[in-house]
Tab-separated table of C-alpha atoms and ligand atoms in Angstrom:
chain	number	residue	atom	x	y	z
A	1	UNK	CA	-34.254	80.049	106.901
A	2	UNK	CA	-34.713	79.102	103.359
A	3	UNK	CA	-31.235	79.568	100.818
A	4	UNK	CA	-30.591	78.376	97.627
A	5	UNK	CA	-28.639	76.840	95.633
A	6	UNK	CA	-28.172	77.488	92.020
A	7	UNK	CA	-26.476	75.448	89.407
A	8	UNK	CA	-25.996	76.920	85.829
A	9	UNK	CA	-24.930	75.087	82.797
A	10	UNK	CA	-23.424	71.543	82.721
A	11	UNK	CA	-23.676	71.188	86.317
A	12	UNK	CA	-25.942	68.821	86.134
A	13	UNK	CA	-23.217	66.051	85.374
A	14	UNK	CA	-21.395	66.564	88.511
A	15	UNK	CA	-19.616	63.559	88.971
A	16	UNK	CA	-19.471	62.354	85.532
A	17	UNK	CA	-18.034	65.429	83.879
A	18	UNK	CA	-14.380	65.737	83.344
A	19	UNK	CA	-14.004	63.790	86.984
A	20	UNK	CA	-10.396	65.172	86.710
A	21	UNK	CA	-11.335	68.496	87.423
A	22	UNK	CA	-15.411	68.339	88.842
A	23	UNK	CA	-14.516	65.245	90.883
A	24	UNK	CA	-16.467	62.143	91.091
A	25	UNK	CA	-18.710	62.454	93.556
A	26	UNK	CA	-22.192	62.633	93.618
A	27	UNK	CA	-24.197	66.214	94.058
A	28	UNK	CA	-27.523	65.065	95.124
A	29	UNK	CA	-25.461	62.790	97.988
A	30	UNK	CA	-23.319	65.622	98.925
A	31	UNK	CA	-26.514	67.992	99.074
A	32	UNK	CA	-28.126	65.283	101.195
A	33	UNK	CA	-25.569	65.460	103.504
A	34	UNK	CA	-25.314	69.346	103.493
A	35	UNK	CA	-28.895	69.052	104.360
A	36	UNK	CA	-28.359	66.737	107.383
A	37	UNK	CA	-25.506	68.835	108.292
A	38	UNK	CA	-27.565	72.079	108.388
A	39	UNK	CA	-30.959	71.398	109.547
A	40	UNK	CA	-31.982	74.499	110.385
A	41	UNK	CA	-31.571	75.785	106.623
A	42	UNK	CA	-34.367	75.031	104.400
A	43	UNK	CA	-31.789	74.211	101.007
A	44	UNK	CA	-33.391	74.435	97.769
A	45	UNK	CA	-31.503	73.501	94.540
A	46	UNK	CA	-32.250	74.705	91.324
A	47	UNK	CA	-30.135	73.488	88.003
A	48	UNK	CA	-30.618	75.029	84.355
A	49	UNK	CA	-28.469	75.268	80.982
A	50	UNK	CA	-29.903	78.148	80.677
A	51	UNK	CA	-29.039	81.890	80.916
A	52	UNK	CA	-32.584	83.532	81.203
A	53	UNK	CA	-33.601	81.005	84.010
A	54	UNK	CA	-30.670	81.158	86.219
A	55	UNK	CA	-31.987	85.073	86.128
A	56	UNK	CA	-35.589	83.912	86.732
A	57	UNK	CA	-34.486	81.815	89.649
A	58	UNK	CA	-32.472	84.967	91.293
A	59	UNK	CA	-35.571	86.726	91.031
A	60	UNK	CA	-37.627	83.990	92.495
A	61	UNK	CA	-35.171	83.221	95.381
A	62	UNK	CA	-35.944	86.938	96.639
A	63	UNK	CA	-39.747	86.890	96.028
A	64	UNK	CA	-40.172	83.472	97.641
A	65	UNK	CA	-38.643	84.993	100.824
A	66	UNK	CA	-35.389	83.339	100.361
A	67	UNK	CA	-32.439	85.039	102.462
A	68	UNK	CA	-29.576	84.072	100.435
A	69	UNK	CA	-28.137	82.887	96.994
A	70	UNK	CA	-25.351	79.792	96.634
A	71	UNK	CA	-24.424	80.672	92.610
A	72	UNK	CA	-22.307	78.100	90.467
A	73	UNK	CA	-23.188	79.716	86.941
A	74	UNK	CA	-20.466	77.513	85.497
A	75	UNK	CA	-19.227	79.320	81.872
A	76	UNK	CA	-21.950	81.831	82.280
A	77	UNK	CA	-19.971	82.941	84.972
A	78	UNK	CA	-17.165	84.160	82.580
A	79	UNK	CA	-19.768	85.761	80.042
A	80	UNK	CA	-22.735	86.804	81.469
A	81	UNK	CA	-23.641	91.064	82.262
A	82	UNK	CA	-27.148	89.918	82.271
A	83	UNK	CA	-26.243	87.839	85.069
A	84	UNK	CA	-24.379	90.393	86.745
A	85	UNK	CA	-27.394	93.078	86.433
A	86	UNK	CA	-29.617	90.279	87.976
A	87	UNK	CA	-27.330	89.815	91.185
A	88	UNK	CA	-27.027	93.728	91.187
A	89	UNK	CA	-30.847	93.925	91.127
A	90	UNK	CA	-31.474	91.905	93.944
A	91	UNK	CA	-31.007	92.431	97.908
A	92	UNK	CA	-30.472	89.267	98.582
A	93	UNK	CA	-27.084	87.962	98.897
A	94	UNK	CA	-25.164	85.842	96.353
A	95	UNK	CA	-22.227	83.798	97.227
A	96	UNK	CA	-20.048	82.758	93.343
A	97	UNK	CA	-18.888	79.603	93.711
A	98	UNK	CA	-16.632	77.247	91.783
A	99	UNK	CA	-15.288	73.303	92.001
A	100	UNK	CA	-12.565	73.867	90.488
A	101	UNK	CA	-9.975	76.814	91.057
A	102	UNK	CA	-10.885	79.164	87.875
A	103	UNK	CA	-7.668	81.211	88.700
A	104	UNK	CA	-5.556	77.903	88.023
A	105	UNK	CA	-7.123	77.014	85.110
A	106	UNK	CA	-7.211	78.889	81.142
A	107	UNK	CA	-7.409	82.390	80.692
A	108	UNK	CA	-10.339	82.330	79.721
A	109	UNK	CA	-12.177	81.397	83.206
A	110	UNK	CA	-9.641	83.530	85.065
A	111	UNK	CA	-12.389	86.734	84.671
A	112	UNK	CA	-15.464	86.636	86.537
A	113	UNK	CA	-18.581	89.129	84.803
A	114	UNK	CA	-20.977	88.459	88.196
A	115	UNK	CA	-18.078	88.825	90.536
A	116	UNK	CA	-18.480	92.284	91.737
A	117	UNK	CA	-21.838	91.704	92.536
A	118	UNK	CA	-21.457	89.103	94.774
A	119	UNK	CA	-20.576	89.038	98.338
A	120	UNK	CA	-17.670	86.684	97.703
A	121	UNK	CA	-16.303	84.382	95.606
A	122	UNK	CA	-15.419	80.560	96.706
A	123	UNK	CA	-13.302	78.987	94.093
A	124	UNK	CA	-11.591	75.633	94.147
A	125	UNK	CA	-12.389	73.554	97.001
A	126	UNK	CA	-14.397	71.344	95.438
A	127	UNK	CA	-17.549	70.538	96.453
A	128	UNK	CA	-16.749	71.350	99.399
A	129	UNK	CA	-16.815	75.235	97.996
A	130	UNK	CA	-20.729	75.428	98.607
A	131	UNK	CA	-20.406	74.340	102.445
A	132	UNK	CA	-17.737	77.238	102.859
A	133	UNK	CA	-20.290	79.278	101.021
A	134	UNK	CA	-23.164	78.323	103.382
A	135	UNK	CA	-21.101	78.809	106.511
A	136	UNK	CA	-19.974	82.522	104.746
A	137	UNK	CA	-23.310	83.514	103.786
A	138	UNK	CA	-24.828	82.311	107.471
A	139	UNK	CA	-22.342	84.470	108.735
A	140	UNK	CA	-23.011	87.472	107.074
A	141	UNK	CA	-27.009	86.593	108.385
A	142	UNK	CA	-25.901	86.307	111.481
A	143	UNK	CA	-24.076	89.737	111.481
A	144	UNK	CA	-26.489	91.606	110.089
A	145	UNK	CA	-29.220	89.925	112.084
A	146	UNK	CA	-27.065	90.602	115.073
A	147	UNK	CA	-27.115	94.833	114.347
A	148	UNK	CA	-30.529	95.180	113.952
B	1	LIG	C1	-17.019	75.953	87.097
B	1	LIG	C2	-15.854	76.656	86.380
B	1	LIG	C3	-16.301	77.217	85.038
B	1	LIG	O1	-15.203	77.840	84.383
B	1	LIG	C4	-16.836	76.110	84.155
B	1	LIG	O2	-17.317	76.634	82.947
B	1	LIG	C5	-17.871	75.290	84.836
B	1	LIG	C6	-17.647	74.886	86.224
B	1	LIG	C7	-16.557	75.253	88.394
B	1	LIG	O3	-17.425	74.961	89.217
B	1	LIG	O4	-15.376	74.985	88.578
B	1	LIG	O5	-18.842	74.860	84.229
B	1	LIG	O6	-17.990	76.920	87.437
């Protein structure tokens, strides 16, 4: 069972960005672990600062067979319709997820674009946010799976 994760823009500092708010931990460690953790999920992670490919990647997931979509589009997130058509065009499932709590933070991230697209939105937990995203999205598999 092959999900994946996507990271949008400035995700890549994880750990190193604003630690105050992102946390310092390590990504690559914590997706090593998520990986031990869940063995029987094939996890791929994909990063870009960049609109288009997050959309390519969406695209991708589905045609490479992929049954599910872990989406941190960090400000693109707050911006992005194109985004939102992309989620909208697939059949896949997309879990939103966030580090920090966007409610709890400025105005400004308190409105999600790709929201209503998704299948649910996990916002503030941290890293921790993409393992309650995982265990959401393998229960919706799992429930679906179970009904046909
Ligand atoms: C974020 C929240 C966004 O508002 C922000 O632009 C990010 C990170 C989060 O994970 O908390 O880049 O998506």
């Amino acid at each position: 069972m092959r999900i994946v994760v996507v990271n949008g823009p400035n995700l890549a500092r994880i750990g190193s960005r604003e630690p105050e708010i992102y946390g310092c931990a390590s990504f690559d460690r914590f997706l090593d672990d998520l990986r031990q953790g869940y063995s029987d999920v094939e996890l791929i992670y994909l990063q870009s600062n960049h609109e288009g490919a997050l959309i390519d990647y969406l695209y991708q997931a589905q045609d490479e067979g992929c049954v599910g979509i872990i989406l941190n589009a960090g400000a693109y997130t707050h911006t992005s319709i194109a985004l939102l058509d992309a989620i909208r065009a697939i059949q896949i499932p997309v879990v939103e997820v966030h580090l920090s709590n966007i409610h709890a933070r400025e105005s400004y991230r308190h409105e999600s674009r790709i929201a209503s697209g998704c299948l649910g939105v996990i916002t503030g937990f941290g890293l921790d946010s993409y393992r309650l995203a995982l265990e959401a999205l393998l229960a919706k598999l799992q429930c679906v799976n179970s009904k046909e």
